[in-house]
Coordinates of C-alpha atoms in Angstrom, one line a residue:
Chain A
M1 CA 57.6 -134.4 -66.9
G2 CA 56.5 -137.1 -64.5
G3 CA 58.6 -140.1 -63.7
R4 CA 61.3 -140.2 -61.1
L5 CA 63.4 -137.3 -60.0
T6 CA 66.9 -137.0 -61.4
R7 CA 69.9 -136.9 -59.0
S8 CA 70.2 -133.2 -59.7
Q9 CA 66.5 -132.6 -58.8
I10 CA 66.8 -134.6 -55.6
G11 CA 69.9 -132.4 -54.7
F12 CA 67.9 -129.3 -55.3
L13 CA 64.9 -130.6 -53.3
W14 CA 67.0 -131.4 -50.3
G15 CA 69.4 -128.5 -50.6
I16 CA 67.0 -125.7 -50.8
V17 CA 63.4 -126.7 -50.4
M18 CA 63.6 -129.1 -47.5
P19 CA 65.3 -126.5 -45.3
V20 CA 62.5 -124.1 -46.0
I21 CA 60.0 -126.8 -45.1
A22 CA 62.0 -127.6 -41.9
L23 CA 61.7 -123.9 -41.0
F24 CA 58.0 -124.1 -41.4
I25 CA 57.9 -127.0 -39.0
I26 CA 60.3 -125.3 -36.5
I27 CA 58.8 -121.8 -36.6
R28 CA 55.1 -122.6 -37.0
V29 CA 54.0 -126.2 -36.6
I30 CA 55.9 -127.1 -33.5
P31 CA 55.2 -123.8 -31.6
I32 CA 51.5 -124.3 -32.4
L33 CA 51.6 -127.8 -31.0
I34 CA 53.7 -126.7 -28.0
V35 CA 51.3 -123.8 -27.1
L36 CA 48.5 -126.4 -27.0
L37 CA 50.5 -128.6 -24.6
M38 CA 51.7 -125.6 -22.5
S39 CA 48.2 -124.5 -21.9
F40 CA 47.8 -127.6 -19.6
T41 CA 50.8 -126.6 -17.4
N42 CA 51.7 -123.8 -15.0
F43 CA 55.0 -123.2 -16.9
N44 CA 56.6 -120.0 -15.7
L45 CA 60.1 -118.8 -16.7
N46 CA 60.8 -117.7 -13.2
R47 CA 59.8 -121.0 -11.6
P48 CA 61.9 -124.1 -12.1
L49 CA 59.2 -126.6 -11.5
T50 CA 56.4 -127.1 -14.1
R51 CA 53.3 -129.1 -13.2
F52 CA 50.7 -130.6 -15.4
L53 CA 47.3 -129.1 -14.9
P54 CA 44.6 -131.1 -16.6
Y55 CA 41.9 -128.4 -16.4
Q56 CA 42.9 -125.8 -13.8
N57 CA 44.0 -123.1 -16.3
F58 CA 40.7 -123.3 -18.1
T59 CA 38.6 -123.1 -14.9
R60 CA 40.8 -120.3 -13.8
L61 CA 40.1 -118.4 -17.1
F62 CA 36.4 -118.3 -16.4
G63 CA 36.9 -116.8 -13.0
D64 CA 39.5 -114.3 -14.1
P65 CA 37.9 -110.9 -14.5
N66 CA 40.7 -109.7 -16.7
F67 CA 40.3 -112.5 -19.1
L68 CA 36.5 -112.1 -19.1
T69 CA 36.8 -108.4 -19.9
A70 CA 39.3 -109.3 -22.7
F71 CA 37.1 -112.0 -24.1
I72 CA 34.0 -109.8 -24.1
N73 CA 36.0 -106.9 -25.7
S74 CA 37.5 -109.1 -28.4
T75 CA 34.0 -110.4 -29.1
E76 CA 32.7 -106.9 -29.3
F77 CA 35.6 -106.1 -31.6
V78 CA 34.6 -108.8 -34.0
L79 CA 30.8 -108.1 -33.8
I80 CA 31.3 -104.4 -34.6
A81 CA 34.4 -104.3 -36.9
V82 CA 33.5 -107.2 -39.2
P83 CA 30.1 -106.1 -40.4
L84 CA 31.2 -102.5 -40.8
E85 CA 34.3 -103.5 -42.7
I86 CA 32.4 -105.8 -45.0
I87 CA 29.4 -103.4 -45.6
L88 CA 31.5 -100.3 -46.1
G89 CA 34.1 -102.2 -48.1
L90 CA 31.4 -103.5 -50.4
A91 CA 29.7 -100.1 -50.7
F92 CA 33.0 -98.4 -51.7
A93 CA 34.0 -101.2 -54.1
I94 CA 30.6 -101.1 -55.8
Y95 CA 30.7 -97.4 -56.3
L96 CA 34.3 -97.5 -57.5
N97 CA 33.3 -100.2 -60.0
R98 CA 30.8 -97.9 -61.7
K99 CA 33.4 -96.6 -64.0
V100 CA 34.0 -93.4 -62.1
R101 CA 36.8 -91.0 -63.2
F102 CA 39.9 -90.9 -60.9
E103 CA 39.1 -94.4 -59.8
S104 CA 42.7 -95.2 -59.1
I105 CA 43.1 -92.1 -57.0
Y106 CA 40.2 -93.1 -54.8
E107 CA 41.5 -96.6 -54.7
T108 CA 44.9 -95.3 -53.5
L109 CA 43.5 -93.1 -50.8
Y110 CA 41.3 -95.8 -49.4
F111 CA 44.2 -98.2 -49.4
L112 CA 46.6 -95.8 -47.7
P113 CA 45.8 -96.5 -44.1
Y114 CA 46.0 -100.3 -44.7
I115 CA 49.5 -100.1 -46.0
V116 CA 50.9 -97.6 -43.5
P117 CA 52.2 -99.2 -40.2
M118 CA 49.9 -99.4 -37.2
V119 CA 52.1 -97.8 -34.6
P120 CA 52.3 -94.3 -36.1
S121 CA 48.6 -94.6 -37.2
A122 CA 47.5 -95.4 -33.7
I123 CA 49.7 -92.7 -32.2
I124 CA 48.2 -90.2 -34.6
W125 CA 44.6 -91.3 -33.6
K126 CA 45.5 -91.2 -30.0
W127 CA 46.4 -87.5 -30.5
I128 CA 43.2 -86.8 -32.4
Y129 CA 41.3 -88.4 -29.5
A130 CA 43.3 -86.4 -26.9
P131 CA 41.3 -84.9 -24.0
G132 CA 40.7 -81.2 -23.3
T133 CA 40.9 -78.6 -26.0
Y134 CA 43.8 -79.8 -28.2
G135 CA 42.3 -83.1 -29.4
L136 CA 41.0 -82.6 -32.9
A137 CA 38.0 -84.9 -32.5
N138 CA 36.7 -82.9 -29.5
Y139 CA 37.5 -79.6 -31.3
L140 CA 35.4 -80.7 -34.3
L141 CA 32.6 -81.8 -32.0
D142 CA 32.7 -78.4 -30.3
Q143 CA 32.5 -76.6 -33.6
M144 CA 29.5 -78.6 -34.7
G145 CA 27.8 -77.8 -31.4
F146 CA 28.0 -81.2 -29.8
A147 CA 29.2 -82.0 -26.3
R148 CA 32.8 -83.2 -25.9
V149 CA 33.5 -86.9 -25.5
G150 CA 35.9 -88.5 -23.1
W151 CA 37.4 -90.6 -25.9
M152 CA 40.0 -92.3 -23.9
S153 CA 38.6 -91.9 -20.4
T154 CA 35.0 -93.4 -20.7
P155 CA 35.6 -97.2 -20.9
Q156 CA 32.8 -98.0 -23.3
I157 CA 33.7 -95.2 -25.6
S158 CA 37.4 -95.9 -25.6
L159 CA 36.8 -99.4 -26.8
L160 CA 34.6 -98.1 -29.6
A161 CA 37.3 -95.5 -30.4
V162 CA 39.9 -98.3 -30.7
I163 CA 37.6 -100.3 -32.9
G164 CA 37.1 -97.2 -35.0
I165 CA 40.9 -97.1 -35.6
H166 CA 40.9 -100.8 -36.5
I167 CA 38.1 -100.3 -39.1
W168 CA 39.7 -97.2 -40.5
K169 CA 43.0 -99.1 -40.9
Q170 CA 41.6 -102.4 -42.4
L171 CA 38.8 -101.0 -44.6
G172 CA 41.1 -100.4 -47.6
F173 CA 42.0 -104.1 -47.8
F174 CA 38.3 -105.0 -48.2
V175 CA 37.7 -102.3 -50.8
I176 CA 40.5 -103.6 -52.9
V177 CA 39.6 -107.3 -52.5
F178 CA 36.0 -106.7 -53.4
L179 CA 36.9 -104.4 -56.3
V180 CA 39.2 -107.1 -57.7
G181 CA 36.3 -109.6 -57.2
L182 CA 33.8 -107.3 -59.0
K183 CA 36.2 -106.8 -61.9
N184 CA 36.4 -110.5 -62.3
I185 CA 32.7 -110.8 -62.9
P186 CA 32.2 -111.0 -66.7
S187 CA 30.6 -107.8 -67.9
D188 CA 28.0 -109.8 -69.9
F189 CA 26.1 -110.4 -66.7
R190 CA 25.7 -106.8 -66.0
E191 CA 25.0 -105.9 -69.6
A192 CA 22.2 -108.5 -69.8
A193 CA 20.7 -106.9 -66.7
V194 CA 20.9 -103.4 -68.2
V195 CA 19.2 -104.7 -71.4
D196 CA 16.4 -106.0 -69.1
G197 CA 16.1 -102.5 -67.7
A198 CA 17.6 -103.1 -64.3
T199 CA 18.5 -100.1 -62.2
P200 CA 22.1 -99.8 -60.8
W201 CA 20.8 -100.8 -57.3
E202 CA 19.1 -103.9 -58.8
I203 CA 22.2 -104.8 -60.6
T204 CA 24.2 -104.6 -57.4
R205 CA 21.6 -106.7 -55.5
K206 CA 20.8 -109.3 -58.1
V207 CA 24.1 -109.6 -60.0
D208 CA 27.1 -108.3 -58.1
I209 CA 26.4 -109.5 -54.6
P210 CA 25.4 -113.0 -55.4
L211 CA 28.4 -113.5 -57.8
L212 CA 30.7 -112.0 -55.2
K213 CA 29.5 -114.3 -52.5
P214 CA 32.7 -116.4 -52.2
V215 CA 34.9 -113.3 -52.0
I216 CA 32.6 -111.8 -49.4
L217 CA 32.8 -114.9 -47.3
F218 CA 36.6 -114.9 -47.6
G219 CA 36.5 -111.3 -46.5
V220 CA 34.4 -112.2 -43.4
V221 CA 36.9 -114.8 -42.5
M222 CA 39.9 -112.5 -42.8
A223 CA 38.1 -109.6 -41.0
T224 CA 37.2 -111.9 -38.1
I225 CA 40.7 -113.3 -37.6
W226 CA 42.2 -109.8 -37.7
A227 CA 39.6 -108.3 -35.3
W228 CA 39.9 -111.3 -33.0
S229 CA 43.7 -111.1 -32.8
A230 CA 44.0 -107.2 -32.7
F231 CA 46.9 -106.1 -30.6
T232 CA 48.9 -103.0 -31.6
E233 CA 46.1 -100.4 -31.7
V234 CA 44.9 -101.6 -28.3
Y235 CA 48.4 -101.6 -26.8
I236 CA 49.2 -98.1 -28.1
M237 CA 45.9 -96.7 -27.0
S238 CA 46.2 -98.1 -23.4
Q239 CA 49.7 -96.6 -23.0
G240 CA 49.6 -93.6 -20.7
T241 CA 45.9 -93.4 -20.4
D242 CA 44.8 -93.9 -16.8
I243 CA 45.2 -97.5 -15.6
S244 CA 41.5 -98.2 -15.3
T245 CA 40.9 -97.4 -19.0
G246 CA 43.8 -99.5 -20.0
A247 CA 42.2 -102.5 -18.1
E248 CA 38.8 -101.8 -19.6
I249 CA 39.9 -101.9 -23.2
Q250 CA 42.1 -105.0 -23.0
V251 CA 41.6 -107.8 -25.6
L252 CA 42.8 -111.4 -25.8
V253 CA 46.2 -110.7 -27.3
T254 CA 47.0 -107.9 -24.8
R255 CA 46.2 -110.5 -22.1
I256 CA 48.5 -113.0 -23.7
Y257 CA 51.2 -110.3 -23.7
A258 CA 50.6 -109.3 -20.1
E259 CA 50.4 -112.8 -18.7
G260 CA 53.2 -114.3 -20.8
F261 CA 55.7 -111.4 -21.0
L262 CA 55.1 -109.2 -18.1
Y263 CA 54.3 -111.8 -15.4
F264 CA 56.0 -114.8 -17.3
N265 CA 52.9 -116.9 -16.5
M266 CA 53.5 -118.7 -19.8
G267 CA 51.3 -121.7 -19.1
Y268 CA 48.4 -119.5 -18.3
A269 CA 49.2 -117.2 -21.3
S270 CA 49.1 -120.4 -23.5
A271 CA 45.6 -121.2 -22.2
I272 CA 44.5 -117.8 -23.5
S273 CA 46.3 -118.6 -26.8
F274 CA 44.4 -121.8 -26.9
V275 CA 41.1 -119.9 -26.8
L276 CA 42.4 -117.6 -29.5
F277 CA 43.6 -120.5 -31.5
I278 CA 40.4 -122.5 -31.4
V279 CA 38.3 -119.7 -32.7
S280 CA 40.9 -119.0 -35.4
L281 CA 40.8 -122.7 -36.3
I282 CA 37.1 -122.7 -36.7
F283 CA 37.4 -119.9 -39.2
V284 CA 40.3 -121.6 -41.0
A285 CA 38.2 -124.7 -41.3
L286 CA 35.3 -122.7 -42.6
Q287 CA 37.6 -121.1 -45.2
F288 CA 38.9 -124.5 -46.4
K289 CA 35.3 -125.6 -46.7
L290 CA 34.4 -122.6 -48.7
I291 CA 37.3 -123.2 -51.1
K292 CA 36.0 -126.7 -51.6
V293 CA 32.5 -125.5 -52.3
E294 CA 34.0 -122.9 -54.7
S295 CA 36.0 -125.4 -56.7
T296 CA 33.3 -128.0 -57.2
Chain B
M1 CA 12.6 -86.5 -71.5
V2 CA 16.0 -87.6 -72.5
G3 CA 17.4 -84.3 -71.2
A4 CA 15.8 -84.8 -67.8
Q5 CA 17.2 -88.3 -67.6
K6 CA 20.6 -86.9 -68.5
T7 CA 20.4 -84.3 -65.7
T8 CA 19.4 -86.9 -63.1
R9 CA 22.3 -89.0 -64.2
G10 CA 24.6 -86.0 -64.0
W11 CA 23.4 -85.3 -60.5
R12 CA 23.9 -88.9 -59.6
R13 CA 27.5 -88.7 -60.9
I14 CA 28.1 -85.6 -58.8
G15 CA 26.6 -87.3 -55.7
L16 CA 28.8 -90.4 -56.3
H17 CA 31.9 -88.2 -56.5
L18 CA 30.9 -86.3 -53.4
F19 CA 30.5 -89.5 -51.6
L20 CA 33.8 -90.9 -52.8
T21 CA 35.7 -87.7 -52.2
S22 CA 34.4 -87.1 -48.7
T23 CA 35.0 -90.7 -47.6
S24 CA 38.5 -90.9 -49.0
F25 CA 39.2 -87.6 -47.4
V26 CA 38.4 -89.1 -44.0
M27 CA 40.8 -91.9 -44.7
V28 CA 43.8 -89.6 -45.3
A29 CA 42.8 -86.6 -43.2
P30 CA 44.7 -87.9 -40.1
F31 CA 47.9 -88.1 -42.2
I32 CA 47.5 -84.6 -43.6
W33 CA 46.8 -83.2 -40.2
V34 CA 49.9 -84.8 -38.7
L35 CA 52.1 -83.8 -41.6
L36 CA 51.1 -80.2 -41.2
T37 CA 51.5 -80.4 -37.4
S38 CA 55.0 -81.8 -37.7
F39 CA 56.1 -78.5 -39.4
K40 CA 54.6 -76.3 -36.6
R41 CA 56.6 -74.7 -33.8
S42 CA 55.9 -76.5 -30.5
T43 CA 54.2 -73.4 -29.1
D44 CA 51.7 -73.4 -32.0
I45 CA 50.7 -77.0 -31.6
V46 CA 48.7 -77.0 -28.3
T47 CA 46.3 -74.1 -28.8
E48 CA 42.7 -73.2 -27.9
T49 CA 41.7 -73.3 -31.6
P50 CA 43.8 -75.7 -33.7
Q51 CA 45.3 -74.1 -36.8
L52 CA 45.3 -76.2 -39.9
L53 CA 48.5 -74.6 -41.4
P54 CA 51.6 -73.8 -39.5
Q55 CA 52.0 -70.1 -38.7
V56 CA 55.7 -70.5 -39.2
W57 CA 57.0 -73.4 -41.1
T58 CA 59.9 -75.1 -39.3
L59 CA 62.0 -78.2 -39.4
E60 CA 63.0 -78.1 -35.8
N61 CA 60.8 -81.2 -34.9
Y62 CA 62.7 -83.3 -37.4
L63 CA 66.1 -81.9 -36.8
K64 CA 66.0 -82.6 -33.1
L65 CA 64.9 -86.2 -33.4
P66 CA 68.4 -87.8 -33.8
Q67 CA 69.5 -85.9 -30.7
V68 CA 66.7 -87.1 -28.4
A69 CA 66.6 -90.7 -29.5
P70 CA 68.8 -92.9 -31.7
F71 CA 66.4 -92.8 -34.6
V72 CA 69.1 -93.4 -37.2
R73 CA 69.9 -96.7 -35.5
F74 CA 66.2 -97.6 -35.3
F75 CA 65.9 -96.8 -39.0
L76 CA 68.9 -99.0 -39.9
N77 CA 67.6 -101.8 -37.7
S78 CA 64.2 -101.8 -39.5
I79 CA 66.0 -101.8 -42.8
I80 CA 68.1 -104.8 -41.8
V81 CA 65.2 -106.8 -40.4
S82 CA 62.9 -106.2 -43.3
G83 CA 65.7 -106.4 -45.9
V84 CA 67.0 -109.8 -44.7
S85 CA 63.5 -111.2 -44.3
T86 CA 62.6 -110.1 -47.8
L87 CA 65.7 -111.7 -49.3
F88 CA 64.9 -115.1 -47.7
I89 CA 61.2 -114.8 -48.7
A90 CA 62.0 -114.0 -52.3
L91 CA 64.4 -116.9 -52.8
G92 CA 62.6 -119.4 -50.6
S93 CA 59.2 -118.7 -52.2
A94 CA 60.6 -119.0 -55.7
A95 CA 62.5 -122.3 -55.0
C96 CA 59.5 -123.8 -53.2
G97 CA 57.1 -122.5 -55.7
Y98 CA 59.1 -124.2 -58.4
I99 CA 59.2 -127.5 -56.6
F100 CA 55.5 -127.5 -55.8
A101 CA 54.6 -126.4 -59.4
K102 CA 56.9 -128.7 -61.4
Y103 CA 58.2 -131.6 -59.4
R104 CA 56.3 -134.8 -58.8
F105 CA 57.2 -136.9 -55.8
R106 CA 55.6 -138.8 -53.1
G107 CA 54.6 -136.6 -50.1
R108 CA 54.5 -133.4 -52.2
D109 CA 50.9 -132.6 -51.5
F110 CA 51.3 -133.3 -47.9
L111 CA 54.3 -130.9 -47.7
F112 CA 52.3 -128.3 -49.6
F113 CA 49.4 -128.7 -47.2
L114 CA 51.8 -128.3 -44.3
V115 CA 53.1 -125.0 -45.7
I116 CA 49.6 -123.7 -46.5
S117 CA 47.7 -124.9 -43.4
T118 CA 49.4 -122.4 -41.0
I119 CA 48.6 -119.4 -43.2
L120 CA 45.6 -118.1 -41.3
I121 CA 46.9 -118.8 -37.8
P122 CA 48.2 -115.4 -36.5
L123 CA 51.6 -115.2 -34.9
Q124 CA 50.0 -113.9 -31.8
T125 CA 48.6 -117.4 -31.1
Y126 CA 52.0 -119.2 -30.8
I127 CA 54.1 -116.3 -29.7
V128 CA 54.8 -117.8 -26.3
P129 CA 56.6 -121.0 -27.6
L130 CA 58.3 -118.9 -30.3
Y131 CA 59.7 -116.7 -27.7
L132 CA 60.9 -119.6 -25.6
L133 CA 62.6 -121.1 -28.7
T134 CA 64.3 -117.8 -29.4
W135 CA 65.4 -117.7 -25.7
K136 CA 66.8 -121.3 -25.9
L137 CA 68.7 -120.3 -29.0
G138 CA 70.2 -117.3 -27.1
W139 CA 68.7 -115.0 -29.7
I140 CA 66.8 -112.6 -27.4
N141 CA 67.7 -109.0 -28.2
S142 CA 69.6 -109.9 -31.4
Y143 CA 69.1 -109.6 -35.2
Q144 CA 68.8 -113.3 -35.5
G145 CA 66.0 -113.3 -33.0
L146 CA 64.2 -110.4 -34.7
I147 CA 64.4 -111.9 -38.1
F148 CA 64.1 -115.7 -38.0
P149 CA 60.3 -115.9 -37.6
L150 CA 60.0 -113.7 -40.6
I151 CA 61.9 -115.7 -43.2
I152 CA 59.0 -117.9 -44.3
M153 CA 55.7 -116.9 -45.9
S154 CA 53.0 -119.4 -46.9
S155 CA 51.2 -117.1 -49.3
G156 CA 54.5 -116.2 -51.0
I157 CA 55.1 -119.9 -51.9
F158 CA 51.5 -120.3 -53.0
F159 CA 51.7 -117.2 -55.2
L160 CA 55.0 -118.3 -56.9
R161 CA 53.6 -121.8 -57.4
Q162 CA 50.6 -120.4 -59.2
N163 CA 52.9 -118.3 -61.4
I164 CA 55.5 -121.0 -62.1
M165 CA 52.8 -123.5 -63.1
S166 CA 52.2 -121.4 -66.1
I167 CA 55.8 -121.6 -67.3
P168 CA 55.8 -124.3 -70.1
D169 CA 57.5 -127.6 -69.2
E170 CA 59.2 -127.5 -72.6
L171 CA 61.4 -124.5 -71.6
I172 CA 62.5 -126.4 -68.5
D173 CA 63.1 -129.6 -70.3
A174 CA 65.1 -127.9 -73.0
A175 CA 67.4 -126.5 -70.4
R176 CA 67.8 -129.9 -68.9
V177 CA 68.5 -131.6 -72.2
D178 CA 71.3 -129.1 -72.6
G179 CA 72.8 -130.6 -69.5
A180 CA 71.9 -127.8 -67.1
S181 CA 71.8 -128.7 -63.4
E182 CA 68.6 -128.0 -61.4
W183 CA 70.2 -125.0 -59.8
K184 CA 71.1 -123.7 -63.3
V185 CA 67.5 -124.3 -64.5
F186 CA 66.2 -122.4 -61.5
R187 CA 68.5 -119.5 -62.0
S188 CA 68.4 -119.2 -65.8
V189 CA 64.8 -120.2 -66.5
I190 CA 62.6 -120.0 -63.5
L191 CA 63.9 -116.8 -61.9
P192 CA 64.0 -114.6 -65.0
L193 CA 60.4 -115.6 -65.8
S194 CA 59.2 -114.9 -62.3
V195 CA 60.6 -111.5 -61.7
S196 CA 57.2 -109.8 -61.6
P197 CA 55.5 -112.1 -59.0
I198 CA 58.8 -112.2 -56.9
A199 CA 58.8 -108.4 -56.9
A200 CA 55.1 -108.4 -55.8
I201 CA 55.6 -110.6 -52.8
S202 CA 58.9 -109.0 -51.9
I203 CA 57.3 -105.6 -51.7
V204 CA 54.3 -106.9 -49.7
N205 CA 56.6 -108.7 -47.3
W206 CA 58.9 -105.7 -46.9
V207 CA 55.9 -103.5 -46.0
Y208 CA 54.6 -106.2 -43.6
T209 CA 57.9 -106.7 -41.8
W210 CA 58.6 -103.0 -41.6
S211 CA 55.2 -102.6 -39.8
L212 CA 55.5 -105.6 -37.5
F213 CA 55.2 -104.6 -33.8
I214 CA 54.4 -107.4 -31.4
W215 CA 57.5 -109.5 -32.2
P216 CA 60.1 -106.8 -31.8
L217 CA 58.3 -105.6 -28.7
I218 CA 58.9 -108.9 -27.1
V219 CA 62.4 -109.8 -28.5
A220 CA 64.2 -106.5 -28.6
N221 CA 64.8 -105.1 -25.1
S222 CA 67.6 -102.7 -25.4
T223 CA 67.5 -99.4 -27.3
E224 CA 70.2 -100.4 -29.9
M225 CA 68.0 -103.3 -31.1
F226 CA 64.8 -101.3 -31.5
T227 CA 63.1 -101.1 -34.8
M228 CA 61.5 -97.9 -36.0
E229 CA 58.0 -99.0 -34.7
L230 CA 59.4 -99.8 -31.3
G231 CA 61.5 -96.7 -31.1
L232 CA 58.6 -94.6 -32.0
M233 CA 56.4 -96.3 -29.3
Y234 CA 59.0 -95.7 -26.6
F235 CA 59.6 -92.2 -27.8
Q236 CA 55.9 -91.2 -27.5
R237 CA 55.8 -92.8 -24.1
E238 CA 58.9 -90.9 -22.8
Y239 CA 58.2 -87.6 -24.5
A240 CA 54.4 -87.6 -24.2
V241 CA 54.1 -83.9 -24.3
D242 CA 56.4 -83.2 -27.2
Y243 CA 53.7 -83.5 -29.8
G244 CA 55.8 -81.9 -32.5
G245 CA 58.6 -84.4 -32.0
I246 CA 56.1 -87.4 -31.9
M247 CA 54.4 -86.3 -35.1
A248 CA 57.7 -85.8 -36.9
A249 CA 58.8 -89.3 -35.8
C250 CA 55.4 -90.7 -37.0
I251 CA 55.9 -89.2 -40.4
I252 CA 59.5 -90.6 -40.6
T253 CA 58.3 -94.0 -39.7
L254 CA 55.5 -94.1 -42.2
L255 CA 57.3 -92.3 -45.0
P256 CA 59.4 -95.2 -46.4
V257 CA 56.2 -97.3 -46.6
L258 CA 54.3 -94.5 -48.2
A259 CA 57.1 -94.0 -50.8
I260 CA 57.2 -97.7 -51.6
F261 CA 53.5 -97.8 -51.9
L262 CA 53.2 -94.8 -54.2
I263 CA 56.0 -96.1 -56.4
F264 CA 54.8 -99.7 -56.6
R265 CA 51.1 -99.1 -56.2
T266 CA 49.8 -101.6 -58.8
R267 CA 52.2 -104.3 -57.7
I268 CA 51.2 -103.9 -54.0
I269 CA 47.5 -103.9 -54.7
E270 CA 47.9 -107.0 -56.9
G271 CA 50.1 -108.7 -54.3
V272 CA 47.8 -107.9 -51.3
A273 CA 44.7 -108.8 -53.2
F274 CA 46.3 -112.1 -54.1
T275 CA 47.9 -113.0 -50.8
G276 CA 44.6 -112.1 -49.3
M277 CA 42.5 -113.7 -52.0
K278 CA 44.2 -117.0 -52.2
Y279 CA 45.8 -116.7 -48.8

């Protein structure tokens, strides 16, 4: 094609595509810029006067025990969920890729929790973790001769229990993505290794994983962003548990929700968003860099 | 020698299947457990020793749901929100995908960058200004408010662009020589040739919007605007001890997604792997 656009093309461009672009600017670009600006104010929906605070929100963050708990919990979320999701996802994908029978059934079952909405999933888990005799998790522990665990009442354990739900939910995505990646590796590589007498484990280590590296790195970026911005599972799990546990398992986004939409401290909530954003941005930048490396 | 090798390989196969079966069982066991529980009488649910199968199969947990909370309304709200969103996404992605694939004009790459660059920034990050915008527009607690942040999708545009790039220019030019307007070209050449990728992103988007929680939580504040997810959350908060009812409500919330998934399994996996893969 090339050359100039015809009148009809210009009409199409402005009639349909530009409105969509405008929506992107209104719904995403501008709010992202505004949240950065708002993080330097004390904006509150219930207070008419808004003041500019050059650094107060950020100094306040680091003296705010709620924020610090949330920050540490979100970090723990990332540090535990990401490696497990990647390693388990890789293991399942590699096993599924060994030409097993019923592969598509396994694939479907692994993927099921990922596709199902989080709210019912989290409620189901909450019930499994229930205290006393009727929680399935404690019942199974009993049957196996272990002591019962206060899944939702011991703070350290309840955070791990929530991270467990998150991993269970997201794992299927990584299995699928890694499996697709493995299928894209030309079979000659593996065949050549077999001719050289390599064992399956050697093939995995020396052929599959190195060639899958870009996909694995992509997976790490996605897993990190999702773990870092987890909300629903934490929110559902902290409902109705005793208040202290709810406070112990809070994460960055539940803090944004509480400050912004329960107390209407939107300036301060934006400062927390700022922290969330900067870390996400680092990962987006990393991702773009990876794509560049990949395409050269 | 060969025989021995064969048996070790046989054992390895069995081990592999054991591993895959047991792990995939863990993935679905919670759903099976809840499905079975939802058919139990309420007196059989909280017991000293949990029973796997219902002693008496009953539908009472399902039948009472519409009486205790307006679940029919929640269900319709969810259908409206995800349906309208998906309609916008399907058309918008196809049109933008066409432009970014086939038009050449100054600023195109910049606009494409603008669309793609926000892809990995989660909604949670800018939810405060988005709420304020909705509030200024007077759309709190309305369908417009629930839907409007969901009518754009970066990966949808990217996915359609990739697919439309493979449509030969000759086909488009032939239609243009025949005097077709761009809208006609889009409708009679681009859309028919993109049915499959449009279906893939539509299904993925439908599932995504059906499952969304944080946005309805903030924007919908009266019962008649609740989506299924939100209704379910309030229901389990209000009726915390009615386990049978809660489990039945959980099953109803996840059933549509499950059905869609089982019907369009390959499309969904392809779509998710792509929207994930190429963001």
